[in-house]
Short mmCIF file of C-alpha atoms and ligand atoms in Angstrom, two decimals:
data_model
loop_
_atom_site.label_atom_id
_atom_site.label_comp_id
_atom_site.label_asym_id
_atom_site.label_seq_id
_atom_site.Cartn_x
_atom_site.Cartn_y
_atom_site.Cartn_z
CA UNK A 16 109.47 157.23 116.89
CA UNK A 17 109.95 157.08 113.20
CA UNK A 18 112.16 154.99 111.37
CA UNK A 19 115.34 155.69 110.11
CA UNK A 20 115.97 155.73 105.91
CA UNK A 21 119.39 156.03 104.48
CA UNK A 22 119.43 156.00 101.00
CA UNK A 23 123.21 154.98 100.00
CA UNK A 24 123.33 155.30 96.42
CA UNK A 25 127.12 154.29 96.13
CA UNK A 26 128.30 154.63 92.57
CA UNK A 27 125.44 153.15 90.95
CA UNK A 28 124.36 157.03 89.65
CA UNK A 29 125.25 158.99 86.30
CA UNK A 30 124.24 163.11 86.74
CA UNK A 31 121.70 162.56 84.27
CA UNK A 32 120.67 159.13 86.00
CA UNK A 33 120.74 161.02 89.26
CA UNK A 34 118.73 164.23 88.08
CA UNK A 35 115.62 162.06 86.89
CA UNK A 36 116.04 159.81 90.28
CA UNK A 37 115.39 163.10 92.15
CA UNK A 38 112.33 164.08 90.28
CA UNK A 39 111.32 160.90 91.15
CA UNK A 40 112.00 161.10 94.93
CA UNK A 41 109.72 164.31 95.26
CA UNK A 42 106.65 162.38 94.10
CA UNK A 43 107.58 159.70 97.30
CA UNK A 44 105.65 160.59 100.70
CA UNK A 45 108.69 160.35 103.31
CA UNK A 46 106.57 161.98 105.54
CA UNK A 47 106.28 158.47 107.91
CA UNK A 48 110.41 158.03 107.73
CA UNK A 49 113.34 160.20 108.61
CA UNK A 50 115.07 160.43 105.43
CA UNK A 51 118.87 160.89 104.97
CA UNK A 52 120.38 160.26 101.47
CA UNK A 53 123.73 159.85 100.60
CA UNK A 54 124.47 160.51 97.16
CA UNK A 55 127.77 160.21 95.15
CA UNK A 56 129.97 163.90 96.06
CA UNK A 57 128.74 165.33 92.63
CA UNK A 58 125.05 164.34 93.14
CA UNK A 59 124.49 166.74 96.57
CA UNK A 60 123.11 168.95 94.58
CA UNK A 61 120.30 167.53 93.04
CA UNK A 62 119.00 166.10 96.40
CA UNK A 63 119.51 169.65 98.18
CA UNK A 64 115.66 169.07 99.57
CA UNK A 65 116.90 166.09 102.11
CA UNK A 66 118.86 165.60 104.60
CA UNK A 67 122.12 164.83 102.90
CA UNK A 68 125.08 162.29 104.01
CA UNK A 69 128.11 161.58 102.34
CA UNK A 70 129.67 158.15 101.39
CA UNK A 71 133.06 158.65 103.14
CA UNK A 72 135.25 161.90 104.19
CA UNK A 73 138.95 162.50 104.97
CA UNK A 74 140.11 162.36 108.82
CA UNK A 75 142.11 165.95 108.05
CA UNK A 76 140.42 169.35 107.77
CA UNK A 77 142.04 170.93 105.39
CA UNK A 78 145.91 170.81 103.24
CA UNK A 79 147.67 168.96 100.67
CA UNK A 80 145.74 165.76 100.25
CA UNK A 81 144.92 165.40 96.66
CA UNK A 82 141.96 163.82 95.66
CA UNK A 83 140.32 163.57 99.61
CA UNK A 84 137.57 165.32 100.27
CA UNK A 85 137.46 167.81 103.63
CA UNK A 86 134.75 167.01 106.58
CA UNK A 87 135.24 170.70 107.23
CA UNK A 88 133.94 171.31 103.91
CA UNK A 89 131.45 169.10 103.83
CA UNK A 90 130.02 170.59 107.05
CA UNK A 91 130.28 174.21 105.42
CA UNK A 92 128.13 172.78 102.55
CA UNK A 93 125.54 171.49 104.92
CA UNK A 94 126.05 167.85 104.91
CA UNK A 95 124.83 166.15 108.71
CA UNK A 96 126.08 162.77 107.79
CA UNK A 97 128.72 160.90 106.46
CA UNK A 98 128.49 156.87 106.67
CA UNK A 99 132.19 155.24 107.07
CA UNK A 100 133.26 152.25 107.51
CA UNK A 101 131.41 150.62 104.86
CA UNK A 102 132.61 147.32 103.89
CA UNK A 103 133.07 148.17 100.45
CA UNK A 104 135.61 151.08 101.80
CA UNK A 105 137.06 148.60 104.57
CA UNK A 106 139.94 147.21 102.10
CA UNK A 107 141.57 150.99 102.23
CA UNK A 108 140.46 151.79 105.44
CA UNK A 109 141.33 150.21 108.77
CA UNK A 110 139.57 150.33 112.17
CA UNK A 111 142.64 153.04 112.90
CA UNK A 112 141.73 155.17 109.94
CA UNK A 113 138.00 155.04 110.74
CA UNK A 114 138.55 156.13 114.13
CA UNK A 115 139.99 158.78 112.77
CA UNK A 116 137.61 160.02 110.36
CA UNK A 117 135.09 159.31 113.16
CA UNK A 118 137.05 162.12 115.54
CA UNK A 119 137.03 164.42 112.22
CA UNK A 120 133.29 164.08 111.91
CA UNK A 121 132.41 164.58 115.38
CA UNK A 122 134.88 167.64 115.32
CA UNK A 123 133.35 169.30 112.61
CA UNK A 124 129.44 168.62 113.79
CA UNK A 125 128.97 165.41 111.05
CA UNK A 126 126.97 162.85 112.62
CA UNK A 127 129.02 159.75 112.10
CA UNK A 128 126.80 156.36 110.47
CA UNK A 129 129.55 153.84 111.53
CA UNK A 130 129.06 150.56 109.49
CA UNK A 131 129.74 146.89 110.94
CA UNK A 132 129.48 143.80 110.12
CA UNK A 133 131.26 140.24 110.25
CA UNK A 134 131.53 137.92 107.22
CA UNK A 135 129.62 134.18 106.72
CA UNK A 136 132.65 132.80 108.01
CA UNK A 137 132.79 134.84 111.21
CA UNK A 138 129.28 134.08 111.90
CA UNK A 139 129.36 130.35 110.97
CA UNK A 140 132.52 130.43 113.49
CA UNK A 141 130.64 132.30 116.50
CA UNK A 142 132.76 135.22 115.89
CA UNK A 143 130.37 138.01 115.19
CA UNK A 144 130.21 139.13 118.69
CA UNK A 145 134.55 139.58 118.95
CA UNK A 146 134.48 141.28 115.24
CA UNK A 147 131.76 143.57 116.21
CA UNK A 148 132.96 144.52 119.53
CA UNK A 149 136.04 145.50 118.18
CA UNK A 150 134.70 147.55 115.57
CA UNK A 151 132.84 149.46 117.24
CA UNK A 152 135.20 150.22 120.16
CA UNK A 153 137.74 151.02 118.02
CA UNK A 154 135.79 153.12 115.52
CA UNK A 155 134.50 155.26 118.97
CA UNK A 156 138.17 154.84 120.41
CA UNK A 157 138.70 158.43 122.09
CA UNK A 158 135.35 159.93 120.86
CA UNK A 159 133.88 161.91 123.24
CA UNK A 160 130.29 161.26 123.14
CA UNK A 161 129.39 161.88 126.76
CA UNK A 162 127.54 164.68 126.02
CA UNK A 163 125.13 162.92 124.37
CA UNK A 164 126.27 163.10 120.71
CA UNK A 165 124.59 161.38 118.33
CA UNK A 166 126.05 158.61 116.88
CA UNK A 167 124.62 155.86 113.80
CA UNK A 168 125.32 152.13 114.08
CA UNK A 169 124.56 150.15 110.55
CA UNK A 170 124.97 146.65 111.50
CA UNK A 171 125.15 145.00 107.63
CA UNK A 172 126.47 141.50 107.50
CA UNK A 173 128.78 141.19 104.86
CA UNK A 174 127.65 138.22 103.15
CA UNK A 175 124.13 140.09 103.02
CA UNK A 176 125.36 143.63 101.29
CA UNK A 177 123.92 142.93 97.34
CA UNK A 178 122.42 139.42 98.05
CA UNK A 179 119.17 138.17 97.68
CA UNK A 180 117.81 138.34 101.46
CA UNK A 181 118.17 140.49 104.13
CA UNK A 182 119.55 138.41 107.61
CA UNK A 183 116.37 136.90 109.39
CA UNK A 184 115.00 139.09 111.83
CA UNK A 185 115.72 136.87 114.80
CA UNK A 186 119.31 136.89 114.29
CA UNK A 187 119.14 140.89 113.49
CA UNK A 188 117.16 141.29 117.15
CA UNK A 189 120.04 139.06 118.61
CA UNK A 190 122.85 140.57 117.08
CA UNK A 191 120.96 144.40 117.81
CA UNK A 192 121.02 143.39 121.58
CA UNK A 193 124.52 142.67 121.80
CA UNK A 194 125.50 146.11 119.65
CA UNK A 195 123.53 148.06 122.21
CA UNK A 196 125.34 145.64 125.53
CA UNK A 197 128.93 147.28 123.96
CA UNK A 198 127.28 150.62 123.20
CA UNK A 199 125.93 150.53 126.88
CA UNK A 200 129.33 149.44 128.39
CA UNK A 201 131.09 152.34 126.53
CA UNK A 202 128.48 154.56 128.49
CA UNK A 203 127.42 156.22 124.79
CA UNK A 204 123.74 157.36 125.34
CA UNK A 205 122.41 158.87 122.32
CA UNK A 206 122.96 156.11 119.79
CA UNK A 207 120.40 154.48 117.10
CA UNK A 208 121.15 150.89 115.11
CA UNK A 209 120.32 150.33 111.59
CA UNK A 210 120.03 147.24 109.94
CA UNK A 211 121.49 147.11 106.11
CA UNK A 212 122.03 144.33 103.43
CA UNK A 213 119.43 143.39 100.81
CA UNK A 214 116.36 145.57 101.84
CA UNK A 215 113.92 145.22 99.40
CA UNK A 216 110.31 145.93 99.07
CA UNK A 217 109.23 142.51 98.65
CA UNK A 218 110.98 141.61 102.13
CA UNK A 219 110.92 144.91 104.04
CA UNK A 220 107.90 143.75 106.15
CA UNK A 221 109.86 140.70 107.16
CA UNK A 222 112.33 142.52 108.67
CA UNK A 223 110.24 145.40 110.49
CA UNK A 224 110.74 145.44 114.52
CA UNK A 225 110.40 147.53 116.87
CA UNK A 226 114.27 146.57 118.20
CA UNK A 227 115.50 147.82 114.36
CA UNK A 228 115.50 151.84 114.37
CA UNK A 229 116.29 152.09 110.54
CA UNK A 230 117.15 150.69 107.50
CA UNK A 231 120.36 151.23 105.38
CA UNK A 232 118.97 150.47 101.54
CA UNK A 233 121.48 150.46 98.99
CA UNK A 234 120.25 148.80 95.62
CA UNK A 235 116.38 149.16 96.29
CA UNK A 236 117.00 153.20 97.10
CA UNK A 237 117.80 154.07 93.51
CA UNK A 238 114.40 152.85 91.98
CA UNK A 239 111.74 155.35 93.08
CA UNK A 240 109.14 152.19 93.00
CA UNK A 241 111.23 150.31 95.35
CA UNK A 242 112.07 152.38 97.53
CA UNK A 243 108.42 154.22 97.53
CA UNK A 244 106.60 150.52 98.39
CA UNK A 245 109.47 150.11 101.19
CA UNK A 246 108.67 153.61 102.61
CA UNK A 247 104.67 152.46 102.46
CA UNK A 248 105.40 149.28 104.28
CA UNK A 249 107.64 151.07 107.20
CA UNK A 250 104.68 152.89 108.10
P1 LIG B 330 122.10 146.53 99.29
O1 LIG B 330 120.84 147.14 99.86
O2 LIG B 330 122.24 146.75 97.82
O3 LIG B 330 122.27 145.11 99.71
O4 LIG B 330 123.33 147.34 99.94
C1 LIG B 330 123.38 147.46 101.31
C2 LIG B 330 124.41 148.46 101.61
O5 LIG B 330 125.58 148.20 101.43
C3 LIG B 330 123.96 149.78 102.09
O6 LIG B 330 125.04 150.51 102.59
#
């Protein structure tokens, strides 16, 4: 089975930055990965060869929202993907609102990445197992999955999104097998858990297991070095 990538690229990309990036990308072999990048809104274009996700989506269709941007749409335009409940996005959206968005996806055929994580604090307190659970069953509150539709778990620890390490691969293994005990519970079948939070190149290998089915790279993904040596050392 081959490893998830998701490239998040956040808002670290100009057009021009992004246009070069590209070139860069089709010079990478991703034939060993399964690729899925998720470029800014006005960057879809220039990586129209991948599988494309988006950074976030409204939980409405269609009307007068100004400034949201339409799941609908995005499924008209071909996107598969659309990550929410990043922490960077958690301080304007609550476990309500990604529920919500999570429903809107799976309505309009997105494949929802749902993002987790606890902070240092939680962890240092025992608490990652409550915070998880409870994202996760409210972010899947209501969804219908029992058809087997596909769902993305990113488990990225707070405290580890932009730092200098990724968690230790113990703790990721530990913390996978408790995601999959609540996924299992809710009686979702076809799910897959990422890890994300400092992948890098120089510490990709320390972090490879058979328990992790992808990686969620956010930094590293918009060098084409970085990202091509992490890519060599999934394989
Ligand atoms: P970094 O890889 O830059 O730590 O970011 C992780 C992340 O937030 C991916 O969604």
């Amino acid at each position: 089975m081959k490893k998830i990538l998701i490239c998040n690229q956040k808002m670290y990309l100009t057009k021009d930055e992004a246009i070069n990036l590209s070139y860069d990308y089709n010079t990478i072999d991703f034939s060993n990965v399964e690729l899925i990048v998720c470029p800014n809104y006005l960057n879809f274009e220039f990586f129209s060869d991948y599988d494309l996700g988006a950074q976030n989506c409204f939980y409405e269709d269609k009307g007068a929202y100004t400034g949201e941007i339409s799941p609908y749409d995005l499924y008209l335009r071909g996107i598969k993907y659309v990550i929410l409940g990043h922490y960077e996005r958690r301080k304007y959206d609550t476990n309500e609102i990604i529920n919500l968005k999570v429903k809107a996806c799976v309505r309009n055929s997105i494949i929802p990445i749902i993002c987790i994580g606890e902070s240092k604090i939680d962890r240092e307190l025992l608490k990652t197992s409550s915070v998880l659970k409870k994202q996760i069953t409210t972010a899947l509150s209501g969804v219908d999955l029992s058809d087997g539709y596909p769902v993305l778990i990113a488990y990225e620890p707070i405290y580890k999104i932009g730092s200098s390490n990724p968690l230790a691969k113990e703790e990721i293994e530990d913390t996978f097998k408790y995601i999959k005990k609540v996924l299992d519970d809710m009686k979702i079948s076809n799910y897959k858990i990422l890890y994300g939070g400092s992948v890098k190149s120089e510490n990709i290998k320390d972090i490879l297991s058979d328990e992790i089915d992808g990686y969620l790279v956010g930094a590293s993904c918009t060098s084409a070095s970085e990202l091509n040596n992490i890519v060599k050392c999934i394989k």
